[in-house]
PDB file of C-alpha atoms and ligand atoms in Angstrom:
ATOM      1  CA  UNK A   1       1.388 -29.661  16.781  1.00 45.00           C
ATOM      2  CA  UNK A   2       3.962 -26.957  17.642  1.00 49.00           C
ATOM      3  CA  UNK A   3       4.574 -25.181  20.910  1.00 66.00           C
ATOM      4  CA  UNK A   4       4.969 -21.408  21.240  1.00 90.00           C
ATOM      5  CA  UNK A   5       7.741 -20.013  19.048  1.00 95.00           C
ATOM      6  CA  UNK A   6       9.306 -17.071  20.858  1.00 96.00           C
ATOM      7  CA  UNK A   7      13.052 -17.705  21.062  1.00 98.00           C
ATOM      8  CA  UNK A   8      15.850 -19.725  19.463  1.00 98.00           C
ATOM      9  CA  UNK A   9      15.203 -22.665  21.767  1.00 98.00           C
ATOM     10  CA  UNK A  10      11.562 -22.916  20.688  1.00 98.00           C
ATOM     11  CA  UNK A  11      10.998 -26.063  18.702  1.00 98.00           C
ATOM     12  CA  UNK A  12       8.910 -27.389  15.864  1.00 98.00           C
ATOM     13  CA  UNK A  13       8.021 -31.070  16.077  1.00 98.00           C
ATOM     14  CA  UNK A  14       8.901 -33.565  13.352  1.00 98.00           C
ATOM     15  CA  UNK A  15       6.551 -36.349  12.290  1.00 98.00           C
ATOM     16  CA  UNK A  16       8.408 -38.826  14.515  1.00 98.00           C
ATOM     17  CA  UNK A  17       8.054 -36.557  17.577  1.00 98.00           C
ATOM     18  CA  UNK A  18      11.629 -35.235  17.535  1.00 98.00           C
ATOM     19  CA  UNK A  19      11.836 -31.566  18.517  1.00 98.00           C
ATOM     20  CA  UNK A  20      13.821 -29.283  16.240  1.00 98.00           C
ATOM     21  CA  UNK A  21      14.859 -25.719  17.177  1.00 98.00           C
ATOM     22  CA  UNK A  22      12.929 -23.272  14.983  1.00 98.00           C
ATOM     23  CA  UNK A  23      15.865 -21.415  13.369  1.00 98.00           C
ATOM     24  CA  UNK A  24      19.039 -23.161  12.245  1.00 98.00           C
ATOM     25  CA  UNK A  25      22.464 -21.688  11.628  1.00 98.00           C
ATOM     26  CA  UNK A  26      23.527 -22.333   8.035  1.00 98.00           C
ATOM     27  CA  UNK A  27      27.137 -23.042   7.071  1.00 98.00           C
ATOM     28  CA  UNK A  28      26.872 -23.388   3.289  1.00 96.00           C
ATOM     29  CA  UNK A  29      29.868 -21.683   1.662  1.00 95.00           C
ATOM     30  CA  UNK A  30      31.495 -21.183   5.067  1.00 97.00           C
ATOM     31  CA  UNK A  31      35.172 -22.052   4.650  1.00 98.00           C
ATOM     32  CA  UNK A  32      36.580 -24.737   6.924  1.00 98.00           C
ATOM     33  CA  UNK A  33      39.115 -23.711   9.555  1.00 98.00           C
ATOM     34  CA  UNK A  34      38.845 -20.675  11.839  1.00 98.00           C
ATOM     35  CA  UNK A  35      35.915 -19.164   9.975  1.00 98.00           C
ATOM     36  CA  UNK A  36      33.617 -22.157  10.349  1.00 98.00           C
ATOM     37  CA  UNK A  37      34.796 -22.933  13.871  1.00 98.00           C
ATOM     38  CA  UNK A  38      34.387 -19.368  15.133  1.00 98.00           C
ATOM     39  CA  UNK A  39      31.077 -18.693  13.414  1.00 98.00           C
ATOM     40  CA  UNK A  40      29.539 -21.876  14.838  1.00 98.00           C
ATOM     41  CA  UNK A  41      30.861 -21.010  18.266  1.00 98.00           C
ATOM     42  CA  UNK A  42      29.458 -17.486  17.928  1.00 98.00           C
ATOM     43  CA  UNK A  43      26.087 -18.793  16.784  1.00 98.00           C
ATOM     44  CA  UNK A  44      25.846 -21.037  19.844  1.00 98.00           C
ATOM     45  CA  UNK A  45      27.010 -18.199  22.091  1.00 98.00           C
ATOM     46  CA  UNK A  46      24.178 -15.925  20.907  1.00 98.00           C
ATOM     47  CA  UNK A  47      21.638 -18.691  21.403  1.00 98.00           C
ATOM     48  CA  UNK A  48      21.218 -20.717  18.196  1.00 98.00           C
ATOM     49  CA  UNK A  49      20.642 -24.354  19.123  1.00 98.00           C
ATOM     50  CA  UNK A  50      20.544 -25.825  15.638  1.00 98.00           C
ATOM     51  CA  UNK A  51      23.514 -26.086  13.263  1.00 98.00           C
ATOM     52  CA  UNK A  52      23.244 -27.186   9.644  1.00 98.00           C
ATOM     53  CA  UNK A  53      26.224 -28.475   7.675  1.00 98.00           C
ATOM     54  CA  UNK A  54      26.942 -31.004   4.913  1.00 98.00           C
ATOM     55  CA  UNK A  55      29.722 -33.338   3.866  1.00 98.00           C
ATOM     56  CA  UNK A  56      29.971 -31.333   0.633  1.00 97.00           C
ATOM     57  CA  UNK A  57      30.596 -28.065   2.495  1.00 98.00           C
ATOM     58  CA  UNK A  58      33.970 -29.464   3.541  1.00 98.00           C
ATOM     59  CA  UNK A  59      33.668 -27.858   6.979  1.00 98.00           C
ATOM     60  CA  UNK A  60      32.370 -30.654   9.224  1.00 98.00           C
ATOM     61  CA  UNK A  61      35.641 -30.911  11.197  1.00 98.00           C
ATOM     62  CA  UNK A  62      35.607 -27.184  11.983  1.00 98.00           C
ATOM     63  CA  UNK A  63      31.878 -27.191  12.732  1.00 98.00           C
ATOM     64  CA  UNK A  64      32.556 -29.977  15.255  1.00 98.00           C
ATOM     65  CA  UNK A  65      35.336 -27.922  16.840  1.00 98.00           C
ATOM     66  CA  UNK A  66      33.006 -24.949  17.132  1.00 98.00           C
ATOM     67  CA  UNK A  67      30.407 -27.148  18.822  1.00 98.00           C
ATOM     68  CA  UNK A  68      32.889 -28.400  21.392  1.00 98.00           C
ATOM     69  CA  UNK A  69      34.474 -24.997  22.029  1.00 98.00           C
ATOM     70  CA  UNK A  70      31.050 -23.455  22.664  1.00 98.00           C
ATOM     71  CA  UNK A  71      30.680 -25.504  25.814  1.00 97.00           C
ATOM     72  CA  UNK A  72      27.006 -26.107  24.987  1.00 98.00           C
ATOM     73  CA  UNK A  73      26.048 -29.668  25.898  1.00 98.00           C
ATOM     74  CA  UNK A  74      25.683 -32.079  23.002  1.00 98.00           C
ATOM     75  CA  UNK A  75      22.087 -32.880  23.857  1.00 98.00           C
ATOM     76  CA  UNK A  76      21.206 -29.184  23.781  1.00 98.00           C
ATOM     77  CA  UNK A  77      22.246 -28.704  20.147  1.00 98.00           C
ATOM     78  CA  UNK A  78      20.468 -30.060  17.101  1.00 98.00           C
ATOM     79  CA  UNK A  79      23.036 -31.034  14.445  1.00 99.00           C
ATOM     80  CA  UNK A  80      22.209 -31.761  10.814  1.00 99.00           C
ATOM     81  CA  UNK A  81      24.546 -32.934   8.100  1.00 98.00           C
ATOM     82  CA  UNK A  82      23.963 -34.163   4.567  1.00 98.00           C
ATOM     83  CA  UNK A  83      24.953 -37.113   2.498  1.00 98.00           C
ATOM     84  CA  UNK A  84      26.725 -36.303  -0.768  1.00 97.00           C
ATOM     85  CA  UNK A  85      25.944 -37.649  -4.224  1.00 95.00           C
ATOM     86  CA  UNK A  86      29.144 -39.723  -4.424  1.00 96.00           C
ATOM     87  CA  UNK A  87      27.878 -42.107  -1.736  1.00 97.00           C
ATOM     88  CA  UNK A  88      24.616 -43.338  -3.229  1.00 97.00           C
ATOM     89  CA  UNK A  89      23.566 -46.868  -2.306  1.00 97.00           C
ATOM     90  CA  UNK A  90      22.759 -48.504   1.031  1.00 98.00           C
ATOM     91  CA  UNK A  91      26.226 -49.575   2.223  1.00 98.00           C
ATOM     92  CA  UNK A  92      27.894 -46.435   0.894  1.00 98.00           C
ATOM     93  CA  UNK A  93      25.379 -44.295   2.739  1.00 98.00           C
ATOM     94  CA  UNK A  94      26.075 -45.952   6.062  1.00 98.00           C
ATOM     95  CA  UNK A  95      29.822 -45.494   5.481  1.00 98.00           C
ATOM     96  CA  UNK A  96      29.307 -41.836   4.505  1.00 98.00           C
ATOM     97  CA  UNK A  97      27.349 -41.174   7.707  1.00 98.00           C
ATOM     98  CA  UNK A  98      30.126 -42.767   9.775  1.00 98.00           C
ATOM     99  CA  UNK A  99      32.648 -40.525   8.037  1.00 98.00           C
ATOM    100  CA  UNK A 100      30.577 -37.413   8.786  1.00 98.00           C
ATOM    101  CA  UNK A 101      30.166 -38.464  12.419  1.00 98.00           C
ATOM    102  CA  UNK A 102      33.910 -38.925  12.687  1.00 98.00           C
ATOM    103  CA  UNK A 103      34.593 -35.528  11.086  1.00 98.00           C
ATOM    104  CA  UNK A 104      32.114 -33.794  13.382  1.00 98.00           C
ATOM    105  CA  UNK A 105      33.406 -35.717  16.409  1.00 98.00           C
ATOM    106  CA  UNK A 106      29.882 -36.874  17.292  1.00 98.00           C
ATOM    107  CA  UNK A 107      28.377 -40.252  18.025  1.00 98.00           C
ATOM    108  CA  UNK A 108      24.931 -39.470  16.654  1.00 98.00           C
ATOM    109  CA  UNK A 109      23.298 -36.944  14.336  1.00 98.00           C
ATOM    110  CA  UNK A 110      19.993 -35.238  15.003  1.00 99.00           C
ATOM    111  CA  UNK A 111      19.122 -35.129  11.319  1.00 99.00           C
ATOM    112  CA  UNK A 112      20.710 -36.657   8.231  1.00 99.00           C
ATOM    113  CA  UNK A 113      19.589 -35.575   4.763  1.00 98.00           C
ATOM    114  CA  UNK A 114      20.093 -36.792   1.197  1.00 98.00           C
ATOM    115  CA  UNK A 115      21.658 -33.602  -0.181  1.00 98.00           C
ATOM    116  CA  UNK A 116      20.409 -33.981  -3.767  1.00 96.00           C
ATOM    117  CA  UNK A 117      18.186 -36.557  -5.424  1.00 97.00           C
ATOM    118  CA  UNK A 118      19.491 -38.777  -8.183  1.00 96.00           C
ATOM    119  CA  UNK A 119      17.543 -37.486 -11.185  1.00 94.00           C
ATOM    120  CA  UNK A 120      16.517 -38.604 -14.634  1.00 90.00           C
ATOM    121  CA  UNK A 121      19.259 -36.528 -16.249  1.00 89.00           C
ATOM    122  CA  UNK A 122      21.934 -38.448 -14.302  1.00 86.00           C
ATOM    123  CA  UNK A 123      20.623 -41.972 -14.694  1.00 91.00           C
ATOM    124  CA  UNK A 124      17.568 -43.838 -15.970  1.00 94.00           C
ATOM    125  CA  UNK A 125      17.818 -45.742 -12.647  1.00 95.00           C
ATOM    126  CA  UNK A 126      17.446 -42.561 -10.597  1.00 96.00           C
ATOM    127  CA  UNK A 127      14.463 -43.880  -8.641  1.00 97.00           C
ATOM    128  CA  UNK A 128      16.196 -47.088  -7.527  1.00 97.00           C
ATOM    129  CA  UNK A 129      19.379 -45.161  -6.707  1.00 97.00           C
ATOM    130  CA  UNK A 130      17.356 -42.949  -4.364  1.00 98.00           C
ATOM    131  CA  UNK A 131      15.524 -45.983  -2.946  1.00 98.00           C
ATOM    132  CA  UNK A 132      18.820 -47.783  -2.203  1.00 98.00           C
ATOM    133  CA  UNK A 133      20.285 -44.696  -0.584  1.00 98.00           C
ATOM    134  CA  UNK A 134      17.129 -44.306   1.484  1.00 98.00           C
ATOM    135  CA  UNK A 135      17.502 -47.892   2.749  1.00 98.00           C
ATOM    136  CA  UNK A 136      20.834 -46.792   4.216  1.00 98.00           C
ATOM    137  CA  UNK A 137      19.069 -43.855   5.863  1.00 98.00           C
ATOM    138  CA  UNK A 138      16.442 -46.171   7.331  1.00 98.00           C
ATOM    139  CA  UNK A 139      19.169 -48.439   8.687  1.00 98.00           C
ATOM    140  CA  UNK A 140      20.964 -45.496  10.333  1.00 98.00           C
ATOM    141  CA  UNK A 141      17.653 -44.387  11.835  1.00 98.00           C
ATOM    142  CA  UNK A 142      16.796 -47.846  13.175  1.00 98.00           C
ATOM    143  CA  UNK A 143      20.317 -48.262  14.561  1.00 98.00           C
ATOM    144  CA  UNK A 144      19.992 -44.999  16.496  1.00 98.00           C
ATOM    145  CA  UNK A 145      22.830 -43.259  14.663  1.00 98.00           C
ATOM    146  CA  UNK A 146      20.445 -40.506  13.561  1.00 98.00           C
ATOM    147  CA  UNK A 147      17.365 -39.209  15.365  1.00 98.00           C
ATOM    148  CA  UNK A 148      15.582 -38.132  12.185  1.00 99.00           C
ATOM    149  CA  UNK A 149      16.037 -38.591   8.443  1.00 99.00           C
ATOM    150  CA  UNK A 150      15.088 -36.508   5.473  1.00 98.00           C
ATOM    151  CA  UNK A 151      15.969 -35.178   2.070  1.00 98.00           C
ATOM    152  CA  UNK A 152      17.003 -31.926   0.465  1.00 98.00           C
ATOM    153  CA  UNK A 153      16.116 -30.466  -2.908  1.00 97.00           C
ATOM    154  CA  UNK A 154      13.606 -33.211  -3.683  1.00 97.00           C
ATOM    155  CA  UNK A 155      10.746 -32.357  -6.025  1.00 97.00           C
ATOM    156  CA  UNK A 156       7.353 -34.063  -5.614  1.00 98.00           C
ATOM    157  CA  UNK A 157       8.242 -36.555  -8.373  1.00 97.00           C
ATOM    158  CA  UNK A 158      11.326 -37.676  -6.392  1.00 97.00           C
ATOM    159  CA  UNK A 159       9.345 -37.955  -3.151  1.00 98.00           C
ATOM    160  CA  UNK A 160       6.514 -39.812  -4.837  1.00 97.00           C
ATOM    161  CA  UNK A 161       8.986 -42.349  -6.267  1.00 98.00           C
ATOM    162  CA  UNK A 162      10.639 -42.769  -2.857  1.00 98.00           C
ATOM    163  CA  UNK A 163       7.240 -43.490  -1.299  1.00 97.00           C
ATOM    164  CA  UNK A 164       6.945 -46.668  -3.377  1.00 96.00           C
ATOM    165  CA  UNK A 165       9.622 -48.457  -1.319  1.00 97.00           C
ATOM    166  CA  UNK A 166      10.235 -46.356   1.788  1.00 98.00           C
ATOM    167  CA  UNK A 167       9.359 -47.910   5.132  1.00 98.00           C
ATOM    168  CA  UNK A 168       9.904 -44.596   6.904  1.00 98.00           C
ATOM    169  CA  UNK A 169       9.019 -41.433   5.001  1.00 98.00           C
ATOM    170  CA  UNK A 170      11.354 -38.403   5.184  1.00 98.00           C
ATOM    171  CA  UNK A 171      10.598 -36.100   8.085  1.00 98.00           C
ATOM    172  CA  UNK A 172      12.160 -33.059   6.412  1.00 98.00           C
ATOM    173  CA  UNK A 173      12.705 -31.636   2.940  1.00 98.00           C
ATOM    174  CA  UNK A 174      15.273 -28.846   2.935  1.00 98.00           C
ATOM    175  CA  UNK A 175      14.745 -26.628  -0.102  1.00 97.00           C
ATOM    176  CA  UNK A 176      15.700 -23.186  -1.274  1.00 96.00           C
ATOM    177  CA  UNK A 177      12.931 -20.869  -0.093  1.00 97.00           C
ATOM    178  CA  UNK A 178      12.715 -17.085   0.105  1.00 97.00           C
ATOM    179  CA  UNK A 179      10.609 -14.262  -1.326  1.00 97.00           C
ATOM    180  CA  UNK A 180      10.834 -14.683  -5.068  1.00 95.00           C
ATOM    181  CA  UNK A 181      11.483 -18.425  -4.895  1.00 95.00           C
ATOM    182  CA  UNK A 182       8.783 -20.245  -3.023  1.00 95.00           C
ATOM    183  CA  UNK A 183       8.470 -23.671  -4.673  1.00 96.00           C
ATOM    184  CA  UNK A 184       4.757 -23.874  -3.867  1.00 97.00           C
ATOM    185  CA  UNK A 185       4.303 -27.305  -5.441  1.00 97.00           C
ATOM    186  CA  UNK A 186       7.076 -28.775  -3.288  1.00 98.00           C
ATOM    187  CA  UNK A 187       5.785 -27.063  -0.154  1.00 98.00           C
ATOM    188  CA  UNK A 188       2.238 -28.320  -0.789  1.00 98.00           C
ATOM    189  CA  UNK A 189       3.500 -31.862  -1.257  1.00 98.00           C
ATOM    190  CA  UNK A 190       5.544 -31.710   1.955  1.00 98.00           C
ATOM    191  CA  UNK A 191       2.592 -30.352   3.956  1.00 98.00           C
ATOM    192  CA  UNK A 192       0.278 -33.043   2.638  1.00 98.00           C
ATOM    193  CA  UNK A 193       2.820 -35.716   3.562  1.00 97.00           C
ATOM    194  CA  UNK A 194       3.818 -34.493   7.023  1.00 97.00           C
ATOM    195  CA  UNK A 195       7.299 -33.232   6.128  1.00 98.00           C
ATOM    196  CA  UNK A 196       8.768 -30.095   7.636  1.00 98.00           C
ATOM    197  CA  UNK A 197      10.144 -27.672   5.046  1.00 98.00           C
ATOM    198  CA  UNK A 198      13.517 -26.214   5.917  1.00 98.00           C
ATOM    199  CA  UNK A 199      14.493 -23.067   4.018  1.00 98.00           C
ATOM    200  CA  UNK A 200      18.052 -22.876   2.758  1.00 97.00           C
ATOM    201  CA  UNK A 201      19.235 -19.467   1.579  1.00 96.00           C
ATOM    202  CA  UNK A 202      16.308 -17.694   3.262  1.00 97.00           C
ATOM    203  CA  UNK A 203      18.054 -14.400   2.382  1.00 97.00           C
ATOM    204  CA  UNK A 204      18.227 -15.378  -1.278  1.00 95.00           C
ATOM    205  CA  UNK A 205      21.947 -15.895  -0.777  1.00 94.00           C
ATOM    206  CA  UNK A 206      22.134 -12.216   0.202  1.00 93.00           C
ATOM    207  CA  UNK A 207      20.424 -10.971  -2.984  1.00 92.00           C
ATOM    208  CA  UNK A 208      17.229  -9.946  -1.204  1.00 95.00           C
ATOM    209  CA  UNK A 209      18.988  -7.737   1.296  1.00 96.00           C
ATOM    210  CA  UNK A 210      19.058  -4.744  -1.045  1.00 95.00           C
ATOM    211  CA  UNK A 211      15.641  -5.397  -2.569  1.00 96.00           C
ATOM    212  CA  UNK A 212      13.546  -2.199  -2.238  1.00 96.00           C
ATOM    213  CA  UNK A 213      10.349  -4.094  -1.444  1.00 97.00           C
ATOM    214  CA  UNK A 214      11.970  -6.145   1.317  1.00 98.00           C
ATOM    215  CA  UNK A 215      13.759  -3.048   2.637  1.00 98.00           C
ATOM    216  CA  UNK A 216      10.504  -1.100   2.787  1.00 98.00           C
ATOM    217  CA  UNK A 217       8.698  -3.792   4.759  1.00 98.00           C
ATOM    218  CA  UNK A 218      11.722  -4.168   7.046  1.00 98.00           C
ATOM    219  CA  UNK A 219      11.842  -0.404   7.696  1.00 98.00           C
ATOM    220  CA  UNK A 220       8.162  -0.392   8.688  1.00 98.00           C
ATOM    221  CA  UNK A 221       9.098  -2.673  11.598  1.00 98.00           C
ATOM    222  CA  UNK A 222      12.455  -1.094  12.392  1.00 98.00           C
ATOM    223  CA  UNK A 223      14.072  -4.397  11.403  1.00 98.00           C
ATOM    224  CA  UNK A 224      16.690  -5.391   8.819  1.00 98.00           C
ATOM    225  CA  UNK A 225      15.957  -6.969   5.453  1.00 98.00           C
ATOM    226  CA  UNK A 226      17.682 -10.142   6.685  1.00 98.00           C
ATOM    227  CA  UNK A 227      15.453 -10.345   9.778  1.00 98.00           C
ATOM    228  CA  UNK A 228      12.419  -9.772   7.561  1.00 98.00           C
ATOM    229  CA  UNK A 229      13.376 -12.694   5.311  1.00 98.00           C
ATOM    230  CA  UNK A 230      13.985 -15.018   8.260  1.00 98.00           C
ATOM    231  CA  UNK A 231      10.646 -14.027   9.764  1.00 98.00           C
ATOM    232  CA  UNK A 232       8.939 -14.540   6.406  1.00 98.00           C
ATOM    233  CA  UNK A 233      10.077 -18.183   6.233  1.00 98.00           C
ATOM    234  CA  UNK A 234       8.996 -18.742   9.849  1.00 98.00           C
ATOM    235  CA  UNK A 235       5.547 -17.275   9.298  1.00 98.00           C
ATOM    236  CA  UNK A 236       5.123 -19.696   6.412  1.00 98.00           C
ATOM    237  CA  UNK A 237       5.694 -22.460   8.957  1.00 98.00           C
ATOM    238  CA  UNK A 238       9.128 -23.297   7.552  1.00 98.00           C
ATOM    239  CA  UNK A 239      12.443 -23.556   9.356  1.00 98.00           C
ATOM    240  CA  UNK A 240      14.944 -20.948   8.099  1.00 98.00           C
ATOM    241  CA  UNK A 241      18.693 -21.604   7.987  1.00 98.00           C
ATOM    242  CA  UNK A 242      20.330 -18.169   7.598  1.00 98.00           C
ATOM    243  CA  UNK A 243      24.077 -18.199   7.037  1.00 97.00           C
ATOM    244  CA  UNK A 244      26.678 -15.609   7.952  1.00 98.00           C
ATOM    245  CA  UNK A 245      30.295 -15.620   9.014  1.00 98.00           C
ATOM    246  CA  UNK A 246      30.108 -12.179  10.670  1.00 98.00           C
ATOM    247  CA  UNK A 247      29.471 -12.067  14.406  1.00 98.00           C
ATOM    248  CA  UNK A 248      27.094  -9.100  14.365  1.00 98.00           C
ATOM    249  CA  UNK A 249      25.050 -10.532  11.479  1.00 98.00           C
ATOM    250  CA  UNK A 250      24.912 -13.973  13.107  1.00 98.00           C
ATOM    251  CA  UNK A 251      23.392 -12.337  16.175  1.00 98.00           C
ATOM    252  CA  UNK A 252      21.045  -9.939  14.416  1.00 98.00           C
ATOM    253  CA  UNK A 253      19.720 -12.493  11.905  1.00 98.00           C
ATOM    254  CA  UNK A 254      18.228 -14.362  14.861  1.00 98.00           C
ATOM    255  CA  UNK A 255      16.466 -11.350  16.417  1.00 98.00           C
ATOM    256  CA  UNK A 256      13.196 -12.280  14.810  1.00 98.00           C
ATOM    257  CA  UNK A 257      10.907 -12.921  17.760  1.00 98.00           C
ATOM    258  CA  UNK A 258       9.881  -9.346  18.576  1.00 98.00           C
ATOM    259  CA  UNK A 259       7.855  -8.521  15.462  1.00 98.00           C
ATOM    260  CA  UNK A 260       5.416 -10.101  13.043  1.00 98.00           C
ATOM    261  CA  UNK A 261       4.757  -9.422   9.380  1.00 98.00           C
ATOM    262  CA  UNK A 262       1.146  -8.557   8.646  1.00 98.00           C
ATOM    263  CA  UNK A 263      -0.966 -10.690   6.324  1.00 98.00           C
ATOM    264  CA  UNK A 264      -0.716  -7.895   3.770  1.00 98.00           C
ATOM    265  CA  UNK A 265       3.090  -7.793   3.994  1.00 98.00           C
ATOM    266  CA  UNK A 266       3.237 -11.565   3.669  1.00 98.00           C
ATOM    267  CA  UNK A 267       1.043 -11.333   0.578  1.00 98.00           C
ATOM    268  CA  UNK A 268       3.281  -8.636  -0.942  1.00 98.00           C
ATOM    269  CA  UNK A 269       6.372 -10.800  -0.381  1.00 98.00           C
ATOM    270  CA  UNK A 270       4.528 -13.874  -1.692  1.00 98.00           C
ATOM    271  CA  UNK A 271       3.813 -11.975  -4.885  1.00 97.00           C
ATOM    272  CA  UNK A 272       7.384 -10.839  -5.475  1.00 95.00           C
ATOM    273  CA  UNK A 273       8.621 -11.616  -8.964  1.00 91.00           C
ATOM    274  CA  UNK A 274      10.812 -14.682  -9.218  1.00 87.00           C
ATOM    275  CA  UNK A 275      14.317 -13.784  -8.066  1.00 81.00           C
ATOM    276  CA  UNK A 276      15.841 -17.046  -9.255  1.00 74.00           C
ATOM    277  CA  UNK A 277      17.573 -19.801  -7.396  1.00 79.00           C
ATOM    278  CA  UNK A 278      20.934 -19.866  -5.693  1.00 80.00           C
ATOM    279  CA  UNK A 279      22.236 -23.340  -6.429  1.00 78.00           C
ATOM    280  CA  UNK A 280      21.350 -26.095  -8.885  1.00 80.00           C
ATOM    281  CA  UNK A 281      17.804 -26.624 -10.016  1.00 81.00           C
ATOM    282  CA  UNK A 282      16.859 -30.104  -8.734  1.00 79.00           C
ATOM    283  CA  UNK A 283      16.236 -31.309 -12.275  1.00 80.00           C
ATOM    284  CA  UNK A 284      19.938 -30.560 -12.883  1.00 82.00           C
ATOM    285  CA  UNK A 285      21.109 -31.954  -9.550  1.00 79.00           C
ATOM    286  CA  UNK A 286      24.853 -32.653  -9.402  1.00 81.00           C
ATOM    287  CA  UNK A 287      25.948 -36.122 -10.444  1.00 73.00           C
ATOM    288  CA  UNK A 288      28.584 -36.589  -7.772  1.00 65.00           C
TER     289      UNK A 288
HETATM  290  P1  A2P B 301      28.342 -13.242   5.191  1.00 51.10           P
HETATM  291  O1  A2P B 301      28.501 -14.707   5.516  1.00 51.10           O
HETATM  292  O2  A2P B 301      29.598 -12.607   4.711  1.00 51.10           O
HETATM  293  O3  A2P B 301      27.654 -12.472   6.281  1.00 51.10           O
HETATM  294  P2  A2P B 301      21.614 -17.126   2.718  1.00 51.10           P
HETATM  295  O4  A2P B 301      21.537 -17.501   4.156  1.00 51.10           O
HETATM  296  O5  A2P B 301      20.316 -16.735   2.109  1.00 51.10           O
HETATM  297  O6  A2P B 301      22.353 -18.142   1.873  1.00 51.10           O
HETATM  298  O7  A2P B 301      22.486 -15.780   2.621  1.00 51.10           O
HETATM  299  C1  A2P B 301      23.832 -15.800   2.979  1.00 51.10           C
HETATM  300  C2  A2P B 301      24.519 -14.600   2.368  1.00 51.10           C
HETATM  301  O8  A2P B 301      24.000 -13.398   2.930  1.00 51.10           O
HETATM  302  C3  A2P B 301      25.979 -14.629   2.635  1.00 51.10           C
HETATM  303  O9  A2P B 301      26.636 -14.043   1.540  1.00 51.10           O
HETATM  304  C4  A2P B 301      26.117 -13.741   3.879  1.00 51.10           C
HETATM  305  O10 A2P B 301      27.391 -13.138   3.906  1.00 51.10           O
HETATM  306  C5  A2P B 301      25.040 -12.707   3.637  1.00 51.10           C
HETATM  307  N1  A2P B 301      24.442 -12.213   4.873  1.00 51.10           N
HETATM  308  C6  A2P B 301      23.947 -12.965   5.883  1.00 51.10           C
HETATM  309  N2  A2P B 301      23.408 -12.182   6.827  1.00 51.10           N
HETATM  310  C7  A2P B 301      23.553 -10.909   6.430  1.00 51.10           C
HETATM  311  C8  A2P B 301      23.194  -9.649   6.974  1.00 51.10           C
HETATM  312  N3  A2P B 301      22.563  -9.550   8.131  1.00 51.10           N
HETATM  313  N4  A2P B 301      23.520  -8.532   6.262  1.00 51.10           N
HETATM  314  C9  A2P B 301      24.154  -8.626   5.078  1.00 51.10           C
HETATM  315  N5  A2P B 301      24.517  -9.784   4.499  1.00 51.10           N
HETATM  316  C10 A2P B 301      24.226 -10.921   5.167  1.00 51.10           C
END
């Protein structure tokens, strides 16, 4: 299904045929203003062609500025943003997407994601809240405002419920994924249902970068711990979204095409003890 992956322009292919560059630049916790603008511009300058943001990050305006200042053509960049929990429902979702488009200064998105599922803990109607929101996503998709639609932080139970009413199934599930937090049940569900897994916090939010096991494997390849973690997600067939605001890290985190982890190294990283998660657990997803 996928073509050769040997640089930042190499693409994976979503279930609807849309091509998605194999490493994305993450902007979670990147402050709006100069920092977001300049880091996005830097990422595009060193060759990233996929930028991931969210309404809740509060940096869409600056991300849009960075896109424009980079001089890279709109059609050559894959842009994802996410719908926040305060806009659940069909109409609200369409309005939220329009607001994000306006903030980014774009007239279409490449990928739009439900940031967090509505969950049992929030409302007994969680399943219909997600279904209504998803109707908005399907409308945006049909109207050509977004080239692909998906979810983030959905567990199999949330996806299974969505399946009951969805006319178009999500093409992507963006979840936290890194050594020590692999969410195998979610990954298996996504694989079986044709959804690409995107890995947020592939560096474990920075925690893995001083892990002796990761450092040892990295040293064996003359690579950094960060590059090792990005490569690890890629070799699992996932799409990593490393985040940094530092120019040299932005560049080096993407130098992941000149080495490969061995099966044994992959197995060692797979077996790492749980290092915990970096945001909410989906069962405790934010209410909005
Ligand atoms: P900074 O933005 O200051 O570089 P994740 O992508 O897993 O969420 O990890 C992001 C965290 O890791 C951020 O705190 C980021 O800090 C840090 N980070 C990203 N790349 C590197 C790197 N190459 N070396 C050290 N820290 C990094």
